[in-house]
Each structure stands twice: as structure tokens, then as C-alpha cells.
Short mmCIF file of C-alpha atoms in Angstrom, two decimals:
data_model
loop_
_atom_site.label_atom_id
_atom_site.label_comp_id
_atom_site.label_asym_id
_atom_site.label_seq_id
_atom_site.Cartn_x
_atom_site.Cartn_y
_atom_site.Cartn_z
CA UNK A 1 -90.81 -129.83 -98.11
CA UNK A 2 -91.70 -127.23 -95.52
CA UNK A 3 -95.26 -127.65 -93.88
CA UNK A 4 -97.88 -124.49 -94.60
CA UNK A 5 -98.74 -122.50 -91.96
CA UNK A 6 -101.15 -118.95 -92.20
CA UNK A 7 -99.95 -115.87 -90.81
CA UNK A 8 -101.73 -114.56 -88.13
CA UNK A 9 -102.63 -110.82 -90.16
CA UNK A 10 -104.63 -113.19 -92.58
CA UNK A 11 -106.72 -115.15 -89.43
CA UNK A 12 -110.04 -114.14 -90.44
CA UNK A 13 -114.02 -115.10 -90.54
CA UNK A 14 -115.07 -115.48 -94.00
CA UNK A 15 -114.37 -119.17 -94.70
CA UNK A 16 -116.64 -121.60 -92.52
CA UNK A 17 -114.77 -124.83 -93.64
CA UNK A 18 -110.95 -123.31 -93.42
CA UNK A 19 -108.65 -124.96 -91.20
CA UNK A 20 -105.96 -122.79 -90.09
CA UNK A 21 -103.01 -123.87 -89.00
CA UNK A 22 -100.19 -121.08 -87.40
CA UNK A 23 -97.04 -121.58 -85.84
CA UNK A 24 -96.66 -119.44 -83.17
CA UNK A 25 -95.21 -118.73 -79.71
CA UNK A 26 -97.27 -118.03 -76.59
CA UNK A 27 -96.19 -114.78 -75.31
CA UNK A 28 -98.67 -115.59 -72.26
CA UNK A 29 -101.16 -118.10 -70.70
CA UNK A 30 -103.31 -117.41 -67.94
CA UNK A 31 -106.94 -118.83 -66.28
CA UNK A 32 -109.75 -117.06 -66.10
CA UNK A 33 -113.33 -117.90 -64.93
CA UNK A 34 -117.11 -116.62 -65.47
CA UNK A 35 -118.44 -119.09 -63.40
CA UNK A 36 -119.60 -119.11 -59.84
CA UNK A 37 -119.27 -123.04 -59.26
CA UNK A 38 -116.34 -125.21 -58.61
CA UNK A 39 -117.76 -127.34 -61.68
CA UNK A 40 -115.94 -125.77 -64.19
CA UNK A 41 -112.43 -125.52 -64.31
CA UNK A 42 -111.23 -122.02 -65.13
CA UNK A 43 -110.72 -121.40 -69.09
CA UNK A 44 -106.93 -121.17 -70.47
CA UNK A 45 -106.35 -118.38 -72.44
CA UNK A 46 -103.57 -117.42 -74.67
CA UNK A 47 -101.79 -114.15 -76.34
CA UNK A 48 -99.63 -115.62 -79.41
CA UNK A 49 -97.28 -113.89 -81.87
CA UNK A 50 -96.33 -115.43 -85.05
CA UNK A 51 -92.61 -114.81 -86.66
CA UNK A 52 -94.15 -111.85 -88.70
CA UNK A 53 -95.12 -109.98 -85.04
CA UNK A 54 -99.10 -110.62 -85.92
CA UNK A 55 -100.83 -111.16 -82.41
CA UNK A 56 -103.95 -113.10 -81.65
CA UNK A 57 -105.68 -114.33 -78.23
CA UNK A 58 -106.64 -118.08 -78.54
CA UNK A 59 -109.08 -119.54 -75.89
CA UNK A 60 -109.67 -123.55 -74.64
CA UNK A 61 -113.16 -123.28 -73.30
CA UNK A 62 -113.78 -125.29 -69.87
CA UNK A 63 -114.85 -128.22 -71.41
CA UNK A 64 -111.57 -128.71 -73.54
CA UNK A 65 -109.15 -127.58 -70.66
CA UNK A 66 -108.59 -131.13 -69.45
CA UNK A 67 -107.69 -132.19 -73.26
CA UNK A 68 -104.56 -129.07 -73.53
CA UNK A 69 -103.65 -128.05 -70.39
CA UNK A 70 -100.76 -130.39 -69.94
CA UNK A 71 -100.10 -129.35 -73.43
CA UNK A 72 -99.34 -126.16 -73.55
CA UNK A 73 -96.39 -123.80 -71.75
CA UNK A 74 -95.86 -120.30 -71.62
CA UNK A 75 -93.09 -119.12 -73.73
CA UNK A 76 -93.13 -122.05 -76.30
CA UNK A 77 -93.51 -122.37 -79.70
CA UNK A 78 -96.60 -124.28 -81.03
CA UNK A 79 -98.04 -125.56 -84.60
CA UNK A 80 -101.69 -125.15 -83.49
CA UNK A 81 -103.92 -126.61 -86.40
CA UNK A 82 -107.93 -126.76 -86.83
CA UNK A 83 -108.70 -123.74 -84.17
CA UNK A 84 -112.48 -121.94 -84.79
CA UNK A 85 -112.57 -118.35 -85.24
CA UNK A 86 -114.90 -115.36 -83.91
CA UNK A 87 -114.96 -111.85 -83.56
CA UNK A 88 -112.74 -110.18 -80.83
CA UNK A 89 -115.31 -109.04 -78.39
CA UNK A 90 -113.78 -109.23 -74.81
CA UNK A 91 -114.11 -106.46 -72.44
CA UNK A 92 -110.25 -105.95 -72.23
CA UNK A 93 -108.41 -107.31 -75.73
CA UNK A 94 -104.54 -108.09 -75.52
CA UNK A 95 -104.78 -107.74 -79.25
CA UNK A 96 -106.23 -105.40 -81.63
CA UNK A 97 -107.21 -108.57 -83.93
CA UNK A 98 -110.76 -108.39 -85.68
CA UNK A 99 -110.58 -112.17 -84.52
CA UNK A 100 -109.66 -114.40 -81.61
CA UNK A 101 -109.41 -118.17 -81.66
CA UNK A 102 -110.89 -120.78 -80.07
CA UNK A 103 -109.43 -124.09 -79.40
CA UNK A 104 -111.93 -127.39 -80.54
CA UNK A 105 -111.73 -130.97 -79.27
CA UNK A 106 -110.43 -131.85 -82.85
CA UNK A 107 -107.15 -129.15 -82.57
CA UNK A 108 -103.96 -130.31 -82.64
CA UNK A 109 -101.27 -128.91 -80.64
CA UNK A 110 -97.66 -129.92 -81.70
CA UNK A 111 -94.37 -128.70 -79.75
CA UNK A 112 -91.76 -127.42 -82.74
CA UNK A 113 -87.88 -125.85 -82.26
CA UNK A 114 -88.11 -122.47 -83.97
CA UNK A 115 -86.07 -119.51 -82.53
CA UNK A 116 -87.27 -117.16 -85.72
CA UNK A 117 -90.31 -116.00 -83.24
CA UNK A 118 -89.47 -113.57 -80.81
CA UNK A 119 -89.80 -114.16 -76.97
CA UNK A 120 -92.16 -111.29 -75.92
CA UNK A 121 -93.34 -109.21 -79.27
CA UNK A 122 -93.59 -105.80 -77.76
CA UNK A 123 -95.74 -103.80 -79.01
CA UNK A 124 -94.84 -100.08 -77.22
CA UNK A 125 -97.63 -97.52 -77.46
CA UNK A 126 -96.07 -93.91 -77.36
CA UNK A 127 -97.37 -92.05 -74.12
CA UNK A 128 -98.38 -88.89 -76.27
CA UNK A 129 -101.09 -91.36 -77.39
CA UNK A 130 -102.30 -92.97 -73.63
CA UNK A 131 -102.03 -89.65 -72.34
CA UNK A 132 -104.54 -87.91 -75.07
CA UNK A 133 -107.13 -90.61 -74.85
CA UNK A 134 -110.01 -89.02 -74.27
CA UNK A 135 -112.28 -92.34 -73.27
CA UNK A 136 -111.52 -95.72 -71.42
CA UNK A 137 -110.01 -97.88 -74.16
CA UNK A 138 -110.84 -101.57 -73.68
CA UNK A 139 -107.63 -102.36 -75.44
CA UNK A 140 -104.44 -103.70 -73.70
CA UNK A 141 -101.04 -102.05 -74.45
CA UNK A 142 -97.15 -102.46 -73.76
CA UNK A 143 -95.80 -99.21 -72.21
CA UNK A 144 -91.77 -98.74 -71.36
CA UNK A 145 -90.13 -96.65 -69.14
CA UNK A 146 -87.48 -95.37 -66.58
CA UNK A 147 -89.26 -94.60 -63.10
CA UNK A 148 -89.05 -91.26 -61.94
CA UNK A 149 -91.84 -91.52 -59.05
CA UNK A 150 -92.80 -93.86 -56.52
CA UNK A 151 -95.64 -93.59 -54.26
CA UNK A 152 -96.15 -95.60 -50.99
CA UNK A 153 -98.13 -98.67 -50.56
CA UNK A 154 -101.90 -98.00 -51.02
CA UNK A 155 -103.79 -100.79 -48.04
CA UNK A 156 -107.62 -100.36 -48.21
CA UNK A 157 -110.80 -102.78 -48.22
CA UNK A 158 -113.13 -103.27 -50.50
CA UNK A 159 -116.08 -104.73 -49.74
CA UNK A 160 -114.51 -106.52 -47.17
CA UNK A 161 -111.50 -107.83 -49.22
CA UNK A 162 -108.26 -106.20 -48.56
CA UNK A 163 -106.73 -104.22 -51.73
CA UNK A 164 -103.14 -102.82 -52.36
CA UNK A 165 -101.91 -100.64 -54.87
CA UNK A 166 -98.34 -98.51 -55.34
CA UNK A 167 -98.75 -95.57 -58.36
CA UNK A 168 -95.56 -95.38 -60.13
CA UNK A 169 -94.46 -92.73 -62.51
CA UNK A 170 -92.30 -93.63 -65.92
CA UNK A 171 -91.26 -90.97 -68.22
CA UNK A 172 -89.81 -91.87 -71.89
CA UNK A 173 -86.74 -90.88 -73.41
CA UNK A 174 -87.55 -88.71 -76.62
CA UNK A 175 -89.96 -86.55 -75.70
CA UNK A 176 -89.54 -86.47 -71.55
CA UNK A 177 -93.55 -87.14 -71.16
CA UNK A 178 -94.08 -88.53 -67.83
CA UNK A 179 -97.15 -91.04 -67.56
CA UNK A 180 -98.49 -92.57 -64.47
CA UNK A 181 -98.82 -96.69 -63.59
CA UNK A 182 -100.68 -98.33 -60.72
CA UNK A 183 -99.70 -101.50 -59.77
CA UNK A 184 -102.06 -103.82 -57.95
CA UNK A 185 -101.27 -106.65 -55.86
CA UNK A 186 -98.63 -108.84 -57.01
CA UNK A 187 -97.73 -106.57 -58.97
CA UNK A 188 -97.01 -103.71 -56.26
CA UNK A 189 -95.45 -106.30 -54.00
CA UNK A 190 -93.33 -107.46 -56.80
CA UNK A 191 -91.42 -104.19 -57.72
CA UNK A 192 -91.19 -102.93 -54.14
CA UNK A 193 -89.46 -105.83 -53.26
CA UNK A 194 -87.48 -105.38 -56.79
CA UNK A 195 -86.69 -102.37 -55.18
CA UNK A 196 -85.58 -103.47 -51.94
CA UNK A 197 -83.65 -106.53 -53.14
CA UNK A 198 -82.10 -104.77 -56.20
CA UNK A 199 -80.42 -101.01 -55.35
CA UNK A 200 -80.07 -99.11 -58.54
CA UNK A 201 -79.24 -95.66 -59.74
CA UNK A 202 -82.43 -96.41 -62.35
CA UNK A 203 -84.84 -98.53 -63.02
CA UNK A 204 -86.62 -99.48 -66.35
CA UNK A 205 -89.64 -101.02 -66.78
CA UNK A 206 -91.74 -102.52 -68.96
CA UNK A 207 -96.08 -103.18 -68.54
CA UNK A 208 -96.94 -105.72 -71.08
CA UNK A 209 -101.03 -106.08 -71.72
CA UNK A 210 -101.62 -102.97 -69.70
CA UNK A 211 -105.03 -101.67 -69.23
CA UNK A 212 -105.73 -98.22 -70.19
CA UNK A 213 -108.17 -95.68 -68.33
CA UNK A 214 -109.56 -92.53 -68.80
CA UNK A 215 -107.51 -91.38 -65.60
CA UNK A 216 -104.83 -90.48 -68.42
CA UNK A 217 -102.53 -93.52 -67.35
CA UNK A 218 -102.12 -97.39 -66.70
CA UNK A 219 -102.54 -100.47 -64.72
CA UNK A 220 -102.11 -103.70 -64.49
CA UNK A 221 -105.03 -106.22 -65.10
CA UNK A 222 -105.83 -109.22 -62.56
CA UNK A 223 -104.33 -112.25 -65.25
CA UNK A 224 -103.03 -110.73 -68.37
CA UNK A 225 -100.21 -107.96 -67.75
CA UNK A 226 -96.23 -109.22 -67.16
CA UNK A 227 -94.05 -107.15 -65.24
CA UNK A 228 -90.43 -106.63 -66.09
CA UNK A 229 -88.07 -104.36 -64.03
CA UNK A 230 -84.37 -103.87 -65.23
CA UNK A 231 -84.56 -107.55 -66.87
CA UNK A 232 -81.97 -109.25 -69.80
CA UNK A 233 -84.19 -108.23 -72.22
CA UNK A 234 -82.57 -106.77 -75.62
CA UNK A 235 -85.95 -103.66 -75.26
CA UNK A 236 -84.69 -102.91 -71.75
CA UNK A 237 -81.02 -102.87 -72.50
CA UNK A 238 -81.51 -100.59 -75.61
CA UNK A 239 -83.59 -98.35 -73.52
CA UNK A 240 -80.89 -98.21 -70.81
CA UNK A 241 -78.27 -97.11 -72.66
CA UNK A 242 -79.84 -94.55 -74.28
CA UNK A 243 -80.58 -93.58 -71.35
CA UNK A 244 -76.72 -93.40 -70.63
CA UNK A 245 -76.49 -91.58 -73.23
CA UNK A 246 -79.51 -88.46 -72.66
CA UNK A 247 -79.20 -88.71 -69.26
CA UNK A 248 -77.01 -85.52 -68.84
CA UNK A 249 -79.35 -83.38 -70.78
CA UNK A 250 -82.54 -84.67 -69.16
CA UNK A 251 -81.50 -85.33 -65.58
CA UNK A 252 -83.67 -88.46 -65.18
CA UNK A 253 -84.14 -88.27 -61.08
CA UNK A 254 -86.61 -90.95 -58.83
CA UNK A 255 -88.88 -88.99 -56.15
CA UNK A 256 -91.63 -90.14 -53.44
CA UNK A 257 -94.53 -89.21 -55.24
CA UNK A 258 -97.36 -87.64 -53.08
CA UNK A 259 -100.31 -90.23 -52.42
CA UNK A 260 -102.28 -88.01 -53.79
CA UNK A 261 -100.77 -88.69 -56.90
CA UNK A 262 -103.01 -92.02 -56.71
CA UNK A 263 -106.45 -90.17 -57.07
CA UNK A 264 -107.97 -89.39 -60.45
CA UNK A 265 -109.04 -86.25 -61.29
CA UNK A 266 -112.90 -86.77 -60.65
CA UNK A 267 -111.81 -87.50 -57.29
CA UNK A 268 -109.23 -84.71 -56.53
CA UNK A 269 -111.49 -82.23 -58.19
CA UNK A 270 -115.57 -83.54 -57.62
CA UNK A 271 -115.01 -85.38 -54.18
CA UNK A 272 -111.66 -84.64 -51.98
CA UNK A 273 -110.83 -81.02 -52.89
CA UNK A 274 -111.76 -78.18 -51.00
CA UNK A 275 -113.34 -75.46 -53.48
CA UNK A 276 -112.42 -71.74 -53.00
CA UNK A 277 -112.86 -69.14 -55.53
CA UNK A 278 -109.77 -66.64 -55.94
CA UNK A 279 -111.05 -64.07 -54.07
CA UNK A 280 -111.02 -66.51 -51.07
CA UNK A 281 -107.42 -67.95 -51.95
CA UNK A 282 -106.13 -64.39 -51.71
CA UNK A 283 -107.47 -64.38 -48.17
CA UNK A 284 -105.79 -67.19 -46.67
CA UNK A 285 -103.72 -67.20 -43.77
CA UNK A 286 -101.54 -70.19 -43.51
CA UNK A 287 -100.16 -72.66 -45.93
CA UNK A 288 -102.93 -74.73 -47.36
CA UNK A 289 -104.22 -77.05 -50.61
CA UNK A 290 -107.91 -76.23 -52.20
CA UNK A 291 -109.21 -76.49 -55.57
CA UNK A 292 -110.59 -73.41 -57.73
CA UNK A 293 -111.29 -72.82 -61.59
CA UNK A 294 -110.60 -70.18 -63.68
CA UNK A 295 -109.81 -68.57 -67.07
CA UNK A 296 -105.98 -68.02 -67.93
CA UNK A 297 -105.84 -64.34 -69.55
CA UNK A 298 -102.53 -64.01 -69.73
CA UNK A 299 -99.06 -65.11 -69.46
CA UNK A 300 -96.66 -62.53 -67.28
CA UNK A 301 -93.77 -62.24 -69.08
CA UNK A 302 -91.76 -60.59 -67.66
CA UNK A 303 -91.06 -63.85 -65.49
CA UNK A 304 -89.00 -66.48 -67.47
CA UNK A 305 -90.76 -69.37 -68.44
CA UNK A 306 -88.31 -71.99 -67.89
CA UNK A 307 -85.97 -72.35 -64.89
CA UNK A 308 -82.54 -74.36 -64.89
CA UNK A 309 -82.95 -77.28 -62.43
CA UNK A 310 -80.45 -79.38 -60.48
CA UNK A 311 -80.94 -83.07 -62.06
CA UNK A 312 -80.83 -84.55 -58.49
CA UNK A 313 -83.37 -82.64 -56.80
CA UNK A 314 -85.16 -80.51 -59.23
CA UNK A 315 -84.31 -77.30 -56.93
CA UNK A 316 -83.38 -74.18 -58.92
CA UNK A 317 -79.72 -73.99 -59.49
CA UNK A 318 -77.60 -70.47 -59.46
CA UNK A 319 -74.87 -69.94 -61.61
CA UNK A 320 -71.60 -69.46 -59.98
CA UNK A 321 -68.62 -68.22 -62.46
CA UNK A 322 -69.26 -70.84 -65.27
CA UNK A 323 -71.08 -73.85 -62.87
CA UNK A 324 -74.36 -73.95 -61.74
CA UNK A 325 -74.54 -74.12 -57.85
CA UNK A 326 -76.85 -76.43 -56.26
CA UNK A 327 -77.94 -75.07 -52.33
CA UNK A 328 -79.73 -78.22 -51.39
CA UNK A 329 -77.09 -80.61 -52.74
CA UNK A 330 -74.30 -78.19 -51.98
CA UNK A 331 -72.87 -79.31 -55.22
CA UNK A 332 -71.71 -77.71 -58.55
CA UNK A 333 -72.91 -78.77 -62.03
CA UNK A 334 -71.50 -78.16 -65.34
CA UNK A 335 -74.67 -78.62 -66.70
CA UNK A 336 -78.33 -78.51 -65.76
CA UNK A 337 -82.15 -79.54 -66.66
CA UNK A 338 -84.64 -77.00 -68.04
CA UNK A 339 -88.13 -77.30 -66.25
CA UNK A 340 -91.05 -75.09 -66.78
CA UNK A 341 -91.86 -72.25 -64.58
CA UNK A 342 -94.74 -70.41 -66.29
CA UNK A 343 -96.57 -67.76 -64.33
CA UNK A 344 -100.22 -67.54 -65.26
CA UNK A 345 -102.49 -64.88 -64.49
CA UNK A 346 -105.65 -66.60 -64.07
CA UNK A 347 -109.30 -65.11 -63.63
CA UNK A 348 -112.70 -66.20 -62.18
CA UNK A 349 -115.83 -64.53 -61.50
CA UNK A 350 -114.75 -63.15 -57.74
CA UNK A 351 -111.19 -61.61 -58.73
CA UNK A 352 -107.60 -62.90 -60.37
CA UNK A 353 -104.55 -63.80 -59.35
CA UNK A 354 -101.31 -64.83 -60.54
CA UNK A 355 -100.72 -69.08 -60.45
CA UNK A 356 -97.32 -70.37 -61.32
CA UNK A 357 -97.21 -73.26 -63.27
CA UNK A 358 -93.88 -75.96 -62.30
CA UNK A 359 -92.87 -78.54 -65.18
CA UNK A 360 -94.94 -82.02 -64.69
CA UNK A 361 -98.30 -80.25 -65.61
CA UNK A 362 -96.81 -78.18 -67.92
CA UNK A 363 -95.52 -80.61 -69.71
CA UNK A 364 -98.88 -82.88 -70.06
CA UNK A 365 -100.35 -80.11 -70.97
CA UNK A 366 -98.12 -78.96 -73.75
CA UNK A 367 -97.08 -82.03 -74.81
CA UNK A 368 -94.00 -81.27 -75.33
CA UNK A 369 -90.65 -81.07 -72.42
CA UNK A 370 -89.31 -77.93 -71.43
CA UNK A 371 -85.97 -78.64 -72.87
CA UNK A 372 -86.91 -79.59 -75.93
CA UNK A 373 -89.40 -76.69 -76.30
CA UNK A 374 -86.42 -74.35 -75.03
CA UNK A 375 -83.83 -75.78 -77.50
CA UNK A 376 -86.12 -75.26 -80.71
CA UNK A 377 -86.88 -71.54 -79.45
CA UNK A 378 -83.31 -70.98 -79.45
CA UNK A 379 -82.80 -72.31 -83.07
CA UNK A 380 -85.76 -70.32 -84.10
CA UNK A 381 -83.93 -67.33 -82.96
CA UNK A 382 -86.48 -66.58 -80.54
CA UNK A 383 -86.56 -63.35 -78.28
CA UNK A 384 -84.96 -64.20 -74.86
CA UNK A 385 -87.23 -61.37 -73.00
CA UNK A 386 -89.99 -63.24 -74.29
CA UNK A 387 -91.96 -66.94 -74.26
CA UNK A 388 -92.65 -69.28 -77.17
CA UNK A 389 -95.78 -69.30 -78.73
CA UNK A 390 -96.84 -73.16 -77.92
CA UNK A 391 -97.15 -71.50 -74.31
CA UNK A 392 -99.98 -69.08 -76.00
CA UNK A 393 -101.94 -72.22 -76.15
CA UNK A 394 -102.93 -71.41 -72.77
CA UNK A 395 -104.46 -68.24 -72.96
CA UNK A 396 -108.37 -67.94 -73.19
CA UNK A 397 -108.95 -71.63 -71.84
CA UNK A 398 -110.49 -72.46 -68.97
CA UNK A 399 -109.30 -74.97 -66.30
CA UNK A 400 -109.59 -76.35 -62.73
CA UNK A 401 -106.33 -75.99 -60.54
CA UNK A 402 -105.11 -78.15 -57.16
CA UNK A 403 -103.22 -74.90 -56.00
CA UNK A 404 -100.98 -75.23 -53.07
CA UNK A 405 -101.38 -71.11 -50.97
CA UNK A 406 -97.40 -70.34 -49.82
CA UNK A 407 -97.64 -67.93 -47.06
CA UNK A 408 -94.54 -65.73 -47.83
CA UNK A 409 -94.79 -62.33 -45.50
CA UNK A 410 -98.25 -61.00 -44.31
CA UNK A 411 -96.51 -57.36 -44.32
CA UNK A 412 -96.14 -57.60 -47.66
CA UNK A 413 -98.46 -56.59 -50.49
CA UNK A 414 -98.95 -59.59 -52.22
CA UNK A 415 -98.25 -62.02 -49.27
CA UNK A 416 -98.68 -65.64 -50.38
CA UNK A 417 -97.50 -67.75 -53.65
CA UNK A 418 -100.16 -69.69 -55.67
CA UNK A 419 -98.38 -72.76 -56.93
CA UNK A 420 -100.38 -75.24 -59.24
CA UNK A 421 -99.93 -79.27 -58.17
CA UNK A 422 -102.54 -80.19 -60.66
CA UNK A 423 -103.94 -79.40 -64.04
CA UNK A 424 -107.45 -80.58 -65.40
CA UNK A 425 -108.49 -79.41 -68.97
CA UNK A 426 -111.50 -82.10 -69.69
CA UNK A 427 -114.63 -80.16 -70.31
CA UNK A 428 -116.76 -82.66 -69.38
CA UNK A 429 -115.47 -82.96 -65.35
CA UNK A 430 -115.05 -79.14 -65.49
CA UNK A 431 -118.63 -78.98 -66.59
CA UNK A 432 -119.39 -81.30 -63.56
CA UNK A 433 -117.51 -79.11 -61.31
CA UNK A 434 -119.37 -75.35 -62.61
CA UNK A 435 -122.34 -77.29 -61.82
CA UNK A 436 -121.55 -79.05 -58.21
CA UNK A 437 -120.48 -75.10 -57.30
CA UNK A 438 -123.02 -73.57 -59.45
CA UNK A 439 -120.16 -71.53 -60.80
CA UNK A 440 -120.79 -68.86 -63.20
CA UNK A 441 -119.10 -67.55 -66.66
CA UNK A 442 -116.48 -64.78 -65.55
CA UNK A 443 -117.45 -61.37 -66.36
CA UNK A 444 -115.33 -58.95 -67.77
CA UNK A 445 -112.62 -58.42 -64.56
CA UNK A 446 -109.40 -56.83 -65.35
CA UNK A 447 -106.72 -59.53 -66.40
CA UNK A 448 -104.39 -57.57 -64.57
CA UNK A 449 -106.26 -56.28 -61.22
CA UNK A 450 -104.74 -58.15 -58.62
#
């Protein structure tokens, strides 16, 4: 007769005499310490997934490591009976359990066959849901995606102790949202040499037990998170051919990123930018970066808001007969990539100014990619001479820009191009800007004057 075993979704506190028992599989092992002497050896803790997916972390306290640690392996499957159970209370949880489990000097751990119990239970979270996180969420998540960005290698010191980081940028395949990764240590080292040793047109990745920060992205933790770049893996195959498959319609490319890609935004906007207000930005006399806030009061028409883009190099494209010519690739395309290109006339207190908009912001902002925004205008029937609604949604709101000043012809007019490299809509940091600036509410200024 089979043995009984509990599921993992039915682990809980109420019964003070229960034994559990689960079979399960441990989907990772790693030590981890709180103390400061070499007394203790560090504690093992475990992530394990049961056949039905359920996910728990399981913990041998110092004192019981010398009784399991030649017991236990990464990747195998385990009947672990007579475990304790407590609430899940770590600073960074793996699992979104009520419970963990704690391993007692009376638990038995018994080796069993049983290929029923997957090898890595993903569990993806969508990036529409990282990136709209409005607070730093303890819990730890598995994020996939193709790479689209790479930054360089990040060398500082910290408190003495050398520190390296790369940022990394993955975008998904349904809905072409682009989220950003830092890798630390190991980590870093690990996929640039991935990179180095293993030349690819693409490169797909998945961050298992990823932490999740208010900086509207991912990293990896010091013991938890697993790496995985193009491996056999059925989740990474899958994802690569539909990848294949879309690839034409969203032109998946891989850029350097800029390193200042790697900065959140309190530190773009509160401590490295250089404020000037648009009156000042309008006086500039050579290329240059600042940071400014404003009001958007309109959105000028009578510029498109979407621009067809070579796939290799993002560069406009022009159409020639029925192709699409490329100048920087000297190449023709059959087809191309939509990316926004939304001009914004923006106000503040001093004067306005037109700001165009380019597709990465746009689309975190928006939540939604240009192509796929574009395609359900057209099935709407939607006026070509004029811009979807969604893009309405920026009107009336107030925001701080990274603005790049283009100095195009001091004869002319209006001589320079406001581009926008960065977006930030969270009240609370533009509340700490106002305040650092002591910025006032704009008054009523002309949306138009220029």
C-alpha cells in the first residue's frame, strides 16, 4: 500500500501534536549565518516543491546541521517526516507560505526515486506586476526573459570591501514590457563570461528567488537566487521559440545600456541630476543632460506618435518603394518595429516647452508596447491624423524628466531638441524633489507659448 504523505498547500499551524510527513524535491539548499563566531556552523536552508507545485522553505538550525548535512542534496527528492512548523517571517521569503519548516533532531530524512516532481517549479511573476509595485516587497520571485540590454561591469567599495554589479535589461514576449535586473557578484561574473564563452544571436534568462525593490526591478540575493542563461530547460526552450516565432513583429535587439541605467530614480533625480527649470533648458548652448519637472498639457498632434524602427538598431527606417530603408545598417526590411515617439508639451512655473518622449519610458509608463497599442487602434478604426486615447493618460499629470538638450542650429527659432531618457511618476520622490528645489505649483502659462 502506498505510504501517506501531506501536501505542502495543507502545511499549517493549528495542530501541536501533527507529524507531517511530505515528499518533496529540493529546488535549492544554501548556508546562511546570524552569527558573528566561528562556533556555529552556518544554518542549511531549503526551498522544496511537492508534485502538486506547493512550495515551502525548511530550515536545520545550527545545532542539527551536523545530524543532515551529509543527508541532504540539492535537486533530490526527499520523504522528510516529523519537521516543526512556524510562521513565515524572514526578511526575504522564497515562498509565499503562511508557514516554513523547521527540521528537529527526531526528523527523518529518507532518499526516494520519484520523477512526478518537477526539477525547478517556476513560479514566473508577470513584469506588469514587479514593475507596478509601489513598495519593497520582501518576497522572492522567478522572472524570465530575453536580454535586450547590457550594461558594463559596475567595480566600487563598500566600506572597504570591493562590490561588482552588471544591470541587465529582459523584456517578455506578450506584452514587450522591458524590466531591469542587477546582478551582483557571481552572478555578474557568471553571465558575462556566459557571454563571452557562448556567442548568440539571443539570450534567455531566467532569475529564480529574485529579490524585488522599489527601484521598479530585480536582483539577485547573496544565497538564494539560481541563474540560468540559454539552459536545457523545457521553460527556456518554450520561451525561445516563441520567440522564433514573434521575433519579426517585435524586433527583439541587445544594446550597451548606459551606466546610468544602474542608478535608481532617488538617485538620478534627488542626488546626481543637475536641476534646471524650462526656462533655463531653453537657454542652453551645447549638448547637455539635467533634470527638470513639469506638468504635461498637451499632446502635439500633429506629430505621429509612433515611428517605424529598424529591429537591429532602433534608428527610424524610410520607406523606399514597398521596403523600409535602414541608413545606419544600409539595409532594406520588409518589415519593421513600431516604437513610440510622443511629443509632449510640458509646462512648469518659468515657461514650456515641447519634450519628445522615445519608446522604453513610454512603454513603462503606459503599460502597454507601441505595437500592440498601434495594432488595436487600427482595428478600432482609429483616425490616422490622430493618437489613441491610452496616450491621454498623460495629460494633466505631473512628472520629473532626465532630458537630454540636442543643439540642432542656433540660427534657428527653436534651436535645440528636448529628448526624455527618463520618466519618474512616484509622488512621493516628486514630492521630495518640489521640496529639495522649493519648486512651486505652475500658474496658469499658456500650454502652447513656447
Amino acid at each position: 500500500m502506498a505510504s501517506r504523505y501531506d501536501l505542502i498547500c495543507n502545511v499549517n499551524g493549528g495542530s501541536e501534536h501533527k507529524i507531517w510527513r511530505i515528499k518533496v524535491r529540493v529546488i535549492r539548499l544554501w548556508r546562511s549565518s546570524y552569527f558573528k563566531d566561528n562556533n556555529n556552523k552556518p544554518m542549511i536552508e531549503l526551498v522544496v516543491l511537492d508534485e502538486q507545485g506547493g512550495r515551502i522553505q525548511c530550515t536545520v538550525k545550527s545545532i542539527h546541521v551536523y545530524l543532515f548535512e551529509n543527508s541532504i542534496n540539492e535537486g533530490n527528492v526527499y520523504m522528510l517526516e516529523n519537521l516543526s512548523v512556524a510562521l513565515n517571517s524572514g526578511k526575504y521569503k522564497p515562498t509565499m507560505h503562511e508557514f516554513r519548516m523547521f527540521f528537529k533532531r527526531e526528523t527523518r530524512v529518507t532518499l526516494v526515486e520519484d520523477s512526478s516532481i518537477p526539477l525547478y517549479g517556476f513560479s514566473f511573476v508577470p513584469f506588469v506586476e514587479i514593475l507596478n509595485e509601489t513598495k519593497d516587497d520582501r518576497r522572492l520571485v522567478d522572472v524570465l526573459g530575453v536580454v535586450t540590454g547590457k550594461g558594463n561591469l559596475i567595480k566600487f567599495k563598500k566600506e572597504g570591501k570591493p562590490c561588482n554589479y552588471v544591470v541587465i535589461e529582459l523584456e517578455n514576449i506578450e506584452g514587450g514590457l522591458k524590466l531591469r535586473c542587477t546582478l551582483w557578484e557571481e552572478y555578474a561574473f557568471m553571465f558575462l563570461k556566459h557571454l563571452e564563452d557562448h556567442p548568440s544571436e539571443s539570450y534567455v534568462v531566467v532569475l529564480q528567488f529574485a529579490k524585488m525593490k522599489n527601484f521598479k526591478g530585480v536582483s539577485n540575493t547573496t544565497y538564494n537566487s539560481k541563474l540560468f542563461i540559454n539552459a536545457n530547460i523545457p521553460e527556456i526552450e518554450d520561451f525561445q521559440m516563441r520567440l522564433k516565432s514573434s521575433d519579426s513583429q517585435q524586433g527583439i535587439q541587445f544594446s550597451q545600456l548606459s551606466d546610468h541605467a544602474s542608478l535608481t530614480l532617488e538617485e538620478e533625480f534627488l542626488e546626481r541630476g543637475v536641476y534646471k527649470s524650462i526656462v533655463d533648458l531653453k537657454e542652453v548652448t551645447q549638448n547637455s543632460v539635467f533634470v527638470t519637472i513639469g506638468t504635461v498639457k498637451d499632446i502635439e498632434s500633429e506629430y505621429n506618435w509612433f515611428y517605424r524602427a529598424c529591429k537591429k538598431c532602433s534608428l527610424g527606417l524610410k520607406l523606399d518603394g514597398s521596403m523600409f530603408y535602414c541608413k545606419k545598417c544600409v539595409t532594406h526590411y520588409s518589415t519593421f518595429v513600431t516604437r513610440y515617439s510622443i511629443q509632449l508639451h510640458v509646462v512648469d512655473e518659468t515657461d514650456s516647452a515641447s519634450f519628445i518622449l522615445f519608446d522604453k519610458e513610454a512603454s513603462n509608463f503606459l503599460k502597454i508596447p507601441a505595437y500592440e497599442l498601434r495594432t488595436s487602434y487600427i482595428a478600432k478604426g482609429g483616425d490616422k491624423n490622430r493618437h489613441p486615447e491610452e496616450i491621454d493618460s498623460f495629460r494633466d499629470k505631473k512628472f520629473l524628466f532626465k532630458v537630454q538638450v540636442m543643439i540642432q542650429d542656433m540660427e534657428s527659432i527653436v534651436p535645440y531638441v528636448i529628448s526624455i531618457s527618463r520618466l519618474c511618476f512616484e509622488d512621493n520622490i516628486i514630492a521630495s524633489f518640489e521640496k529639495k528645489y522649493q519648486i512651486e505649483e505652475v500658474c496658469s502659462i499658456n500650454s502652447r507659448q513656447l
